[in-house]
mmCIF file of C-alpha atoms and ligand atoms in Angstrom:
data_model
loop_
_atom_site.group_PDB
_atom_site.id
_atom_site.type_symbol
_atom_site.label_atom_id
_atom_site.label_comp_id
_atom_site.label_asym_id
_atom_site.label_seq_id
_atom_site.Cartn_x
_atom_site.Cartn_y
_atom_site.Cartn_z
ATOM 1 C CA MET A 1 -207.686 -25.567 88.337
ATOM 2 C CA LYS A 2 -206.524 -26.699 91.745
ATOM 3 C CA ALA A 3 -202.793 -27.294 91.965
ATOM 4 C CA THR A 4 -200.474 -28.227 94.802
ATOM 5 C CA LEU A 5 -197.315 -26.157 94.887
ATOM 6 C CA MET A 6 -193.961 -26.402 96.554
ATOM 7 C CA THR A 7 -193.194 -22.812 97.538
ATOM 8 C CA ALA A 8 -190.250 -23.322 99.900
ATOM 9 C CA ILE A 9 -187.830 -26.049 100.942
ATOM 10 C CA LYS A 10 -189.162 -28.401 103.641
ATOM 11 C CA GLN A 11 -192.376 -26.357 104.021
ATOM 12 C CA PRO A 12 -195.760 -28.006 103.477
ATOM 13 C CA LEU A 13 -196.954 -27.969 99.880
ATOM 14 C CA VAL A 14 -199.905 -25.611 99.426
ATOM 15 C CA ALA A 15 -203.104 -26.025 97.376
ATOM 16 C CA ARG A 16 -203.889 -23.049 95.173
ATOM 17 C CA ASP A 17 -206.283 -22.052 92.419
ATOM 18 C CA MET A 18 -204.419 -21.429 89.188
ATOM 19 C CA PRO A 19 -205.512 -20.650 85.632
ATOM 20 C CA ASP A 20 -206.245 -23.796 83.599
ATOM 21 C CA PRO A 21 -203.078 -24.400 81.556
ATOM 22 C CA GLN A 22 -203.226 -24.204 77.752
ATOM 23 C CA PRO A 23 -201.098 -26.454 75.536
ATOM 24 C CA GLY A 24 -198.641 -24.819 73.160
ATOM 25 C CA PRO A 25 -197.525 -26.252 69.807
ATOM 26 C CA GLY A 26 -196.578 -29.909 70.123
ATOM 27 C CA GLN A 27 -198.081 -30.116 73.594
ATOM 28 C CA VAL A 28 -201.175 -31.692 75.117
ATOM 29 C CA ARG A 29 -203.228 -30.993 78.218
ATOM 30 C CA ILE A 30 -203.914 -33.900 80.538
ATOM 31 C CA ARG A 31 -206.727 -34.147 83.082
ATOM 32 C CA LEU A 32 -204.909 -36.047 85.796
ATOM 33 C CA HIS A 33 -206.264 -39.099 87.587
ATOM 34 C CA ALA A 34 -203.286 -40.254 89.665
ATOM 35 C CA THR A 35 -199.687 -39.283 90.334
ATOM 36 C CA GLY A 36 -197.055 -41.429 91.997
ATOM 37 C CA VAL A 37 -194.965 -40.021 94.819
ATOM 38 C CA CYS A 38 -191.299 -40.872 94.402
ATOM 39 C CA GLY A 39 -188.266 -40.742 96.689
ATOM 40 C CA THR A 40 -186.912 -38.043 94.394
ATOM 41 C CA ASP A 41 -189.882 -35.874 95.386
ATOM 42 C CA VAL A 42 -188.482 -35.956 98.911
ATOM 43 C CA HIS A 43 -184.989 -34.991 97.676
ATOM 44 C CA ILE A 44 -186.599 -32.071 95.837
ATOM 45 C CA TRP A 45 -188.695 -31.106 98.858
ATOM 46 C CA HIS A 46 -185.573 -31.195 101.045
ATOM 47 C CA GLY A 47 -183.718 -28.943 98.615
ATOM 48 C CA GLU A 48 -181.150 -31.617 97.700
ATOM 49 C CA LEU A 49 -182.146 -31.364 94.074
ATOM 50 C CA PRO A 50 -182.737 -27.648 93.476
ATOM 51 C CA VAL A 51 -185.657 -26.592 91.264
ATOM 52 C CA PRO A 52 -187.066 -23.115 90.603
ATOM 53 C CA LEU A 53 -189.818 -22.250 93.104
ATOM 54 C CA PRO A 54 -192.751 -22.128 93.275
ATOM 55 C CA ILE A 55 -193.358 -25.311 91.298
ATOM 56 C CA VAL A 56 -196.001 -28.024 90.904
ATOM 57 C CA PRO A 57 -194.048 -31.254 91.559
ATOM 58 C CA GLY A 58 -195.099 -34.764 90.554
ATOM 59 C CA HIS A 59 -193.225 -36.736 87.900
ATOM 60 C CA GLU A 60 -195.298 -39.951 87.804
ATOM 61 C CA PRO A 61 -198.536 -38.540 86.350
ATOM 62 C CA VAL A 62 -201.276 -40.399 84.482
ATOM 63 C CA GLY A 63 -204.528 -39.065 83.079
ATOM 64 C CA GLU A 64 -206.688 -38.400 80.082
ATOM 65 C CA VAL A 65 -205.754 -36.050 77.247
ATOM 66 C CA ASP A 66 -208.427 -33.344 76.991
ATOM 67 C CA MET A 67 -206.825 -30.702 74.760
ATOM 68 C CA LEU A 68 -204.286 -30.730 71.922
ATOM 69 C CA GLY A 69 -201.839 -27.995 70.945
ATOM 70 C CA ALA A 70 -201.083 -27.146 67.326
ATOM 71 C CA GLY A 71 -199.430 -29.829 65.246
ATOM 72 C CA VAL A 72 -200.023 -32.784 67.585
ATOM 73 C CA ARG A 73 -200.660 -35.967 65.612
ATOM 74 C CA SER A 74 -199.530 -38.903 67.747
ATOM 75 C CA VAL A 75 -201.816 -38.265 70.733
ATOM 76 C CA ARG A 76 -205.620 -37.884 70.554
ATOM 77 C CA ILE A 77 -208.308 -36.396 72.773
ATOM 78 C CA GLY A 78 -209.453 -39.037 75.246
ATOM 79 C CA ASP A 79 -206.197 -41.010 75.185
ATOM 80 C CA ARG A 80 -205.152 -42.442 78.527
ATOM 81 C CA VAL A 81 -201.507 -41.529 78.956
ATOM 82 C CA GLY A 82 -198.649 -41.318 81.414
ATOM 83 C CA VAL A 83 -195.668 -38.991 81.287
ATOM 84 C CA GLY A 84 -192.116 -39.689 82.381
ATOM 85 C CA TRP A 85 -189.492 -37.224 83.650
ATOM 86 C CA PHE A 86 -187.971 -36.442 80.257
ATOM 87 C CA GLN A 87 -190.604 -35.492 77.724
ATOM 88 C CA ALA A 88 -188.761 -34.048 74.737
ATOM 89 C CA GLY A 89 -185.408 -32.587 73.758
ATOM 90 C CA CYS A 90 -184.325 -29.654 71.622
ATOM 91 C CA GLY A 91 -184.307 -32.007 68.646
ATOM 92 C CA ARG A 92 -181.012 -30.613 67.382
ATOM 93 C CA CYS A 93 -178.142 -31.543 69.700
ATOM 94 C CA VAL A 94 -176.088 -34.687 69.210
ATOM 95 C CA TYR A 95 -178.074 -36.552 71.907
ATOM 96 C CA CYS A 96 -181.420 -35.635 70.397
ATOM 97 C CA GLN A 97 -180.132 -36.807 67.032
ATOM 98 C CA LYS A 98 -179.382 -40.140 68.705
ATOM 99 C CA LYS A 99 -182.851 -40.130 70.344
ATOM 100 C CA GLN A 100 -181.203 -39.879 73.775
ATOM 101 C CA VAL A 101 -183.439 -37.085 74.999
ATOM 102 C CA LYS A 102 -182.457 -37.554 78.645
ATOM 103 C CA PHE A 103 -178.958 -36.229 77.891
ATOM 104 C CA CYS A 104 -180.212 -33.083 76.082
ATOM 105 C CA ALA A 105 -179.268 -29.912 77.960
ATOM 106 C CA GLU A 106 -182.569 -28.279 76.977
ATOM 107 C CA SER A 107 -184.906 -31.164 77.628
ATOM 108 C CA LYS A 108 -188.542 -30.523 78.520
ATOM 109 C CA THR A 109 -189.536 -32.085 81.823
ATOM 110 C CA TRP A 110 -192.078 -31.609 84.614
ATOM 111 C CA ILE A 111 -189.724 -28.866 85.853
ATOM 112 C CA THR A 112 -190.233 -26.801 82.691
ATOM 113 C CA ASN A 113 -193.867 -27.785 82.012
ATOM 114 C CA GLY A 114 -195.326 -28.310 85.505
ATOM 115 C CA GLY A 115 -195.898 -31.612 87.281
ATOM 116 C CA GLY A 116 -198.723 -33.916 88.253
ATOM 117 C CA TYR A 117 -199.873 -32.701 91.674
ATOM 118 C CA ALA A 118 -202.684 -30.772 90.028
ATOM 119 C CA GLU A 119 -205.980 -31.225 88.213
ATOM 120 C CA TYR A 120 -204.364 -30.561 84.843
ATOM 121 C CA MET A 121 -200.873 -30.541 83.439
ATOM 122 C CA ILE A 122 -199.191 -29.735 80.157
ATOM 123 C CA ALA A 123 -196.896 -32.287 78.533
ATOM 124 C CA GLU A 124 -195.045 -32.596 75.258
ATOM 125 C CA ALA A 125 -197.015 -34.960 73.026
ATOM 126 C CA GLU A 126 -193.868 -36.974 72.302
ATOM 127 C CA GLY A 127 -193.377 -37.475 76.039
ATOM 128 C CA CYS A 128 -196.741 -39.244 76.421
ATOM 129 C CA THR A 129 -197.002 -43.026 76.686
ATOM 130 C CA LEU A 130 -200.349 -44.659 75.886
ATOM 131 C CA LEU A 131 -201.771 -46.833 78.659
ATOM 132 C CA PRO A 132 -203.213 -50.213 77.665
ATOM 133 C CA ASP A 133 -206.979 -50.607 78.227
ATOM 134 C CA GLY A 134 -207.770 -52.027 81.624
ATOM 135 C CA LEU A 135 -204.598 -50.822 83.314
ATOM 136 C CA GLU A 136 -205.755 -48.955 86.419
ATOM 137 C CA TRP A 137 -204.642 -45.381 86.924
ATOM 138 C CA VAL A 138 -203.084 -46.037 90.320
ATOM 139 C CA ALA A 139 -201.146 -49.080 89.094
ATOM 140 C CA ALA A 140 -199.891 -47.174 86.058
ATOM 141 C CA ALA A 141 -198.665 -44.030 87.837
ATOM 142 C CA PRO A 142 -195.612 -45.410 89.683
ATOM 143 C CA LEU A 143 -194.296 -46.982 86.488
ATOM 144 C CA PHE A 144 -193.387 -43.613 85.029
ATOM 145 C CA CYS A 145 -190.361 -43.231 87.272
ATOM 146 C CA GLY A 146 -190.105 -46.174 89.682
ATOM 147 C CA GLY A 147 -191.143 -48.912 87.270
ATOM 148 C CA PHE A 148 -189.108 -47.406 84.437
ATOM 149 C CA SER A 149 -186.012 -47.335 86.670
ATOM 150 C CA ALA A 150 -186.564 -50.908 87.854
ATOM 151 C CA MET A 151 -186.943 -52.188 84.288
ATOM 152 C CA SER A 152 -183.867 -50.283 83.151
ATOM 153 C CA ALA A 153 -181.831 -51.696 86.032
ATOM 154 C CA TYR A 154 -182.803 -55.219 84.988
ATOM 155 C CA ARG A 155 -181.916 -54.579 81.348
ATOM 156 C CA ALA A 156 -178.678 -52.783 82.256
ATOM 157 C CA ALA A 157 -177.363 -56.062 83.700
ATOM 158 C CA ARG A 158 -177.930 -57.754 80.317
ATOM 159 C CA PRO A 159 -179.106 -60.907 82.077
ATOM 160 C CA LEU A 160 -178.937 -64.177 80.198
ATOM 161 C CA ALA A 161 -181.573 -66.888 80.403
ATOM 162 C CA GLY A 162 -181.165 -68.940 83.554
ATOM 163 C CA GLU A 163 -178.852 -66.520 85.306
ATOM 164 C CA ARG A 164 -179.438 -65.993 88.983
ATOM 165 C CA VAL A 165 -180.629 -62.492 89.822
ATOM 166 C CA ALA A 166 -180.405 -61.026 93.313
ATOM 167 C CA ILE A 167 -182.421 -57.990 94.364
ATOM 168 C CA LEU A 168 -180.788 -55.902 97.079
ATOM 169 C CA GLY A 169 -183.480 -53.864 98.840
ATOM 170 C CA ILE A 170 -187.104 -54.759 98.127
ATOM 171 C CA GLY A 171 -188.876 -51.430 98.612
ATOM 172 C CA GLY A 172 -190.299 -49.109 95.960
ATOM 173 C CA LEU A 173 -188.109 -50.115 93.016
ATOM 174 C CA GLY A 174 -186.839 -53.427 94.351
ATOM 175 C CA HIS A 175 -190.262 -55.019 94.709
ATOM 176 C CA LEU A 176 -190.895 -54.267 91.023
ATOM 177 C CA ALA A 177 -187.444 -55.478 89.933
ATOM 178 C CA LEU A 178 -187.990 -58.714 91.846
ATOM 179 C CA GLN A 179 -191.208 -59.371 89.944
ATOM 180 C CA ILE A 180 -189.609 -58.367 86.624
ATOM 181 C CA ALA A 181 -186.745 -60.831 87.125
ATOM 182 C CA LYS A 182 -189.262 -63.524 88.061
ATOM 183 C CA ALA A 183 -191.463 -62.744 85.040
ATOM 184 C CA MET A 184 -188.365 -63.127 82.862
ATOM 185 C CA GLY A 185 -187.818 -66.600 84.270
ATOM 186 C CA HIS A 186 -184.747 -66.127 86.442
ATOM 187 C CA PRO A 187 -184.071 -67.780 89.748
ATOM 188 C CA VAL A 188 -184.431 -64.808 92.106
ATOM 189 C CA ILE A 189 -182.874 -64.096 95.493
ATOM 190 C CA ALA A 190 -184.259 -61.235 97.563
ATOM 191 C CA ILE A 191 -181.697 -59.663 99.876
ATOM 192 C CA THR A 192 -183.070 -57.749 102.838
ATOM 193 C CA ASN A 193 -182.013 -56.621 106.280
ATOM 194 C CA SER A 194 -185.371 -57.253 107.890
ATOM 195 C CA ALA A 195 -186.780 -60.698 108.592
ATOM 196 C CA ASP A 196 -190.320 -59.318 108.391
ATOM 197 C CA LYS A 197 -189.911 -58.779 104.645
ATOM 198 C CA GLN A 198 -189.319 -62.464 104.014
ATOM 199 C CA ARG A 199 -192.961 -63.383 103.474
ATOM 200 C CA ASP A 200 -193.547 -60.397 101.191
ATOM 201 C CA ALA A 201 -190.560 -61.340 99.075
ATOM 202 C CA ARG A 202 -191.771 -64.930 98.732
ATOM 203 C CA GLU A 203 -195.273 -63.754 97.827
ATOM 204 C CA MET A 204 -193.803 -61.632 95.064
ATOM 205 C CA GLY A 205 -191.956 -64.619 93.648
ATOM 206 C CA ALA A 206 -188.533 -64.756 95.305
ATOM 207 C CA ASP A 207 -187.157 -68.297 95.185
ATOM 208 C CA GLU A 208 -184.822 -67.580 98.068
ATOM 209 C CA VAL A 209 -184.533 -64.839 100.642
ATOM 210 C CA LEU A 210 -181.252 -63.766 102.229
ATOM 211 C CA ILE A 211 -181.766 -61.925 105.487
ATOM 212 C CA VAL A 212 -178.410 -60.272 105.972
ATOM 213 C CA LYS A 213 -176.877 -60.940 109.351
ATOM 214 C CA ASP A 214 -173.415 -59.487 108.979
ATOM 215 C CA HIS A 215 -172.021 -59.328 105.431
ATOM 216 C CA ALA A 216 -174.296 -59.475 102.388
ATOM 217 C CA GLY A 217 -171.550 -60.609 99.985
ATOM 218 C CA ARG A 218 -170.171 -63.472 102.027
ATOM 219 C CA GLU A 219 -173.622 -64.710 102.933
ATOM 220 C CA LEU A 220 -174.610 -64.552 99.270
ATOM 221 C CA GLN A 221 -171.477 -66.508 98.362
ATOM 222 C CA GLU A 222 -172.463 -69.160 100.915
ATOM 223 C CA MET A 223 -175.701 -69.555 98.948
ATOM 224 C CA GLY A 224 -173.700 -70.171 95.769
ATOM 225 C CA GLY A 225 -173.272 -66.569 94.609
ATOM 226 C CA THR A 226 -175.230 -64.748 91.954
ATOM 227 C CA ASP A 227 -174.720 -63.582 88.372
ATOM 228 C CA VAL A 228 -176.552 -60.301 88.797
ATOM 229 C CA ILE A 229 -177.295 -57.984 91.699
ATOM 230 C CA LEU A 230 -179.873 -55.281 91.070
ATOM 231 C CA SER A 231 -179.228 -52.887 93.912
ATOM 232 C CA PHE A 232 -181.794 -50.451 95.254
ATOM 233 C CA SER A 233 -180.077 -50.108 98.619
ATOM 234 C CA PRO A 234 -178.917 -46.623 99.612
ATOM 235 C CA SER A 235 -176.215 -48.162 101.844
ATOM 236 C CA MET A 236 -172.963 -48.041 99.920
ATOM 237 C CA LYS A 237 -171.367 -50.185 102.619
ATOM 238 C CA GLN A 238 -173.865 -52.907 101.812
ATOM 239 C CA ASN A 239 -173.397 -52.424 98.057
ATOM 240 C CA SER A 240 -169.641 -52.772 98.489
ATOM 241 C CA GLN A 241 -170.044 -55.934 100.516
ATOM 242 C CA ALA A 242 -172.557 -57.377 98.070
ATOM 243 C CA MET A 243 -169.920 -57.270 95.294
ATOM 244 C CA GLU A 244 -168.247 -60.217 96.996
ATOM 245 C CA GLY A 245 -171.359 -62.271 96.322
ATOM 246 C CA LEU A 246 -170.934 -62.065 92.543
ATOM 247 C CA ARG A 247 -169.971 -65.116 90.549
ATOM 248 C CA ALA A 248 -167.366 -64.855 87.774
ATOM 249 C CA GLY A 249 -168.636 -62.443 85.142
ATOM 250 C CA GLY A 250 -171.169 -61.046 87.602
ATOM 251 C CA ARG A 251 -172.641 -57.548 87.421
ATOM 252 C CA LEU A 252 -173.882 -55.240 90.135
ATOM 253 C CA VAL A 253 -176.283 -52.578 88.901
ATOM 254 C CA THR A 254 -176.539 -49.543 91.150
ATOM 255 C CA THR A 255 -179.465 -47.123 91.077
ATOM 256 C CA ALA A 256 -178.875 -45.309 94.354
ATOM 257 C CA VAL A 257 -178.644 -41.576 94.876
ATOM 258 C CA SER A 258 -175.916 -41.340 97.502
ATOM 259 C CA ALA A 259 -172.981 -39.090 98.329
ATOM 260 C CA ASP A 260 -170.933 -42.094 99.518
ATOM 261 C CA PRO A 261 -168.629 -44.103 97.241
ATOM 262 C CA ILE A 262 -168.906 -47.803 96.444
ATOM 263 C CA GLN A 263 -165.711 -49.669 97.284
ATOM 264 C CA ALA A 264 -164.672 -52.511 95.050
ATOM 265 C CA ASP A 265 -161.712 -54.881 95.313
ATOM 266 C CA PRO A 266 -159.846 -54.473 91.993
ATOM 267 C CA VAL A 267 -158.103 -57.847 92.311
ATOM 268 C CA GLN A 268 -161.433 -59.636 92.681
ATOM 269 C CA MET A 269 -162.821 -57.621 89.782
ATOM 270 C CA LEU A 270 -159.811 -58.566 87.682
ATOM 271 C CA PHE A 271 -159.876 -62.289 88.358
ATOM 272 C CA LYS A 272 -163.662 -62.661 88.371
ATOM 273 C CA GLN A 273 -164.269 -60.064 85.667
ATOM 274 C CA THR A 274 -167.070 -58.511 87.630
ATOM 275 C CA SER A 275 -168.423 -55.066 86.935
ATOM 276 C CA ILE A 276 -170.450 -52.238 88.452
ATOM 277 C CA ILE A 277 -173.030 -50.630 86.193
ATOM 278 C CA GLY A 278 -174.864 -47.375 86.857
ATOM 279 C CA SER A 279 -178.479 -47.226 85.749
ATOM 280 C CA ALA A 280 -181.299 -44.696 85.775
ATOM 281 C CA GLN A 281 -184.010 -44.589 83.083
ATOM 282 C CA ASN A 282 -182.008 -45.803 80.180
ATOM 283 C CA ASP A 283 -184.086 -46.653 77.140
ATOM 284 C CA PRO A 284 -187.650 -45.412 76.509
ATOM 285 C CA ALA A 285 -188.488 -48.996 75.505
ATOM 286 C CA ASP A 286 -187.951 -50.037 79.134
ATOM 287 C CA LEU A 287 -190.894 -47.861 80.164
ATOM 288 C CA ILE A 288 -193.158 -49.312 77.477
ATOM 289 C CA ASP A 289 -192.189 -52.831 78.533
ATOM 290 C CA ILE A 290 -192.887 -52.366 82.247
ATOM 291 C CA VAL A 291 -196.258 -50.800 81.409
ATOM 292 C CA ARG A 292 -197.046 -53.944 79.371
ATOM 293 C CA LEU A 293 -195.870 -56.315 82.112
ATOM 294 C CA VAL A 294 -198.129 -54.600 84.646
ATOM 295 C CA ALA A 295 -201.079 -54.426 82.226
ATOM 296 C CA ASP A 296 -200.659 -58.180 81.655
ATOM 297 C CA GLY A 297 -200.668 -58.857 85.409
ATOM 298 C CA LYS A 298 -197.111 -60.247 85.422
ATOM 299 C CA VAL A 299 -195.890 -57.474 87.719
ATOM 300 C CA ARG A 300 -198.128 -56.028 90.418
ATOM 301 C CA PRO A 301 -197.094 -52.758 92.049
ATOM 302 C CA ARG A 302 -197.804 -52.706 95.770
ATOM 303 C CA LEU A 303 -199.295 -49.371 96.612
ATOM 304 C CA GLU A 304 -200.498 -47.031 99.306
ATOM 305 C CA THR A 305 -203.145 -44.750 97.843
ATOM 306 C CA TYR A 306 -204.027 -41.281 99.111
ATOM 307 C CA ARG A 307 -206.006 -38.278 97.938
ATOM 308 C CA ILE A 308 -204.033 -35.377 96.478
ATOM 309 C CA ASP A 309 -204.903 -33.215 99.507
ATOM 310 C CA GLU A 310 -202.960 -35.699 101.678
ATOM 311 C CA ILE A 311 -199.715 -35.100 99.774
ATOM 312 C CA ASN A 312 -197.883 -33.580 102.746
ATOM 313 C CA ARG A 313 -198.632 -36.635 104.843
ATOM 314 C CA VAL A 314 -197.278 -38.843 102.060
ATOM 315 C CA LEU A 315 -194.057 -36.830 101.755
ATOM 316 C CA ILE A 316 -193.503 -37.106 105.507
ATOM 317 C CA ARG A 317 -194.183 -40.852 105.461
ATOM 318 C CA LEU A 318 -191.743 -41.233 102.580
ATOM 319 C CA SER A 319 -189.015 -39.164 104.229
ATOM 320 C CA GLU A 320 -189.397 -41.229 107.401
ATOM 321 C CA GLY A 321 -189.051 -44.446 105.417
ATOM 322 C CA LYS A 322 -192.579 -45.530 106.307
ATOM 323 C CA VAL A 323 -193.793 -46.186 102.754
ATOM 324 C CA ARG A 324 -193.017 -49.845 102.306
ATOM 325 C CA HIS A 325 -193.311 -50.022 98.539
ATOM 326 C CA ARG A 326 -194.822 -47.150 96.572
ATOM 327 C CA ALA A 327 -197.313 -44.330 97.205
ATOM 328 C CA VAL A 328 -199.784 -42.746 94.796
ATOM 329 C CA VAL A 329 -202.120 -39.755 95.142
ATOM 330 C CA THR A 330 -205.373 -39.579 93.223
ATOM 331 C CA GLN A 331 -207.185 -36.591 91.775
ATOM 332 C CA SER A 332 -210.429 -38.401 90.949
HETATM 333 ZN ZN1 ZN B 1 -181.180 -31.782 72.407
HETATM 334 ZN ZN1 ZN B 2 -188.920 -40.469 90.564
#
């Protein structure tokens, strides 16, 4: 098969011929159709998240199962599937017993099994999610990390019916979270720094758009405040400011990968009983639900689509912040 490998930090990925992979017990082989390119791929490429090299990256893969390893019952030949970051755990530790595979120290992931920038990949059968009929490959791919994270962020806030939900940062994850909050019936405020995103945000269903001039929190408060902020902004200064825009009982959900701290005013937190919640990919059900929402047309990922041999161009675009929403490479 043809595979695209990362062989060194910050060096172009290279296409190579490799032996077709064979599934072991409990595993399947997938003939890939599309793989999303995630911001985390850039962190990996830059060496900020060390992985053993060489490696085939790509943790938003979708494709068709074409070979089964011994003992696989849940997945069948010809199934259309996608695979998330965490595929299976050891099955024996306390987290695996609680079905919290992502906390297992020996979890199987794209790092252990090989990722999606290739013609074929191996995945644990229990890490495969079936794609509904009619859901396009390219629309499905970015759900397996980006969409999953956006759905988990929404759920992590435990929003109640009618609560106002603000989305801070409407790029890759934020544009999905905005549509999720809208699909769930909330009044939605999009918070952005750039006036040129206003129309986009409205098109995707934002009821109001706050273009931050000086201080996101105060300006949000002037609009009446919000019960929930789903934050996809990497600026911890802006996250800290946004806290001031929470109503009593409000929650800010942070998803950012940043070395900087969030600052919160404890007196405000005390009197308003606000909280900060960290969120990643929390419950496997969140992934299933975002796949359904997209299959039903209630959430529409906005995508740039490239061929797999353009992957280096995509990584550069992503690292320069030029990908407005989400990028996907296709193998077919
Ligand atoms: Zn385990
Ligand atoms: Zn990712």
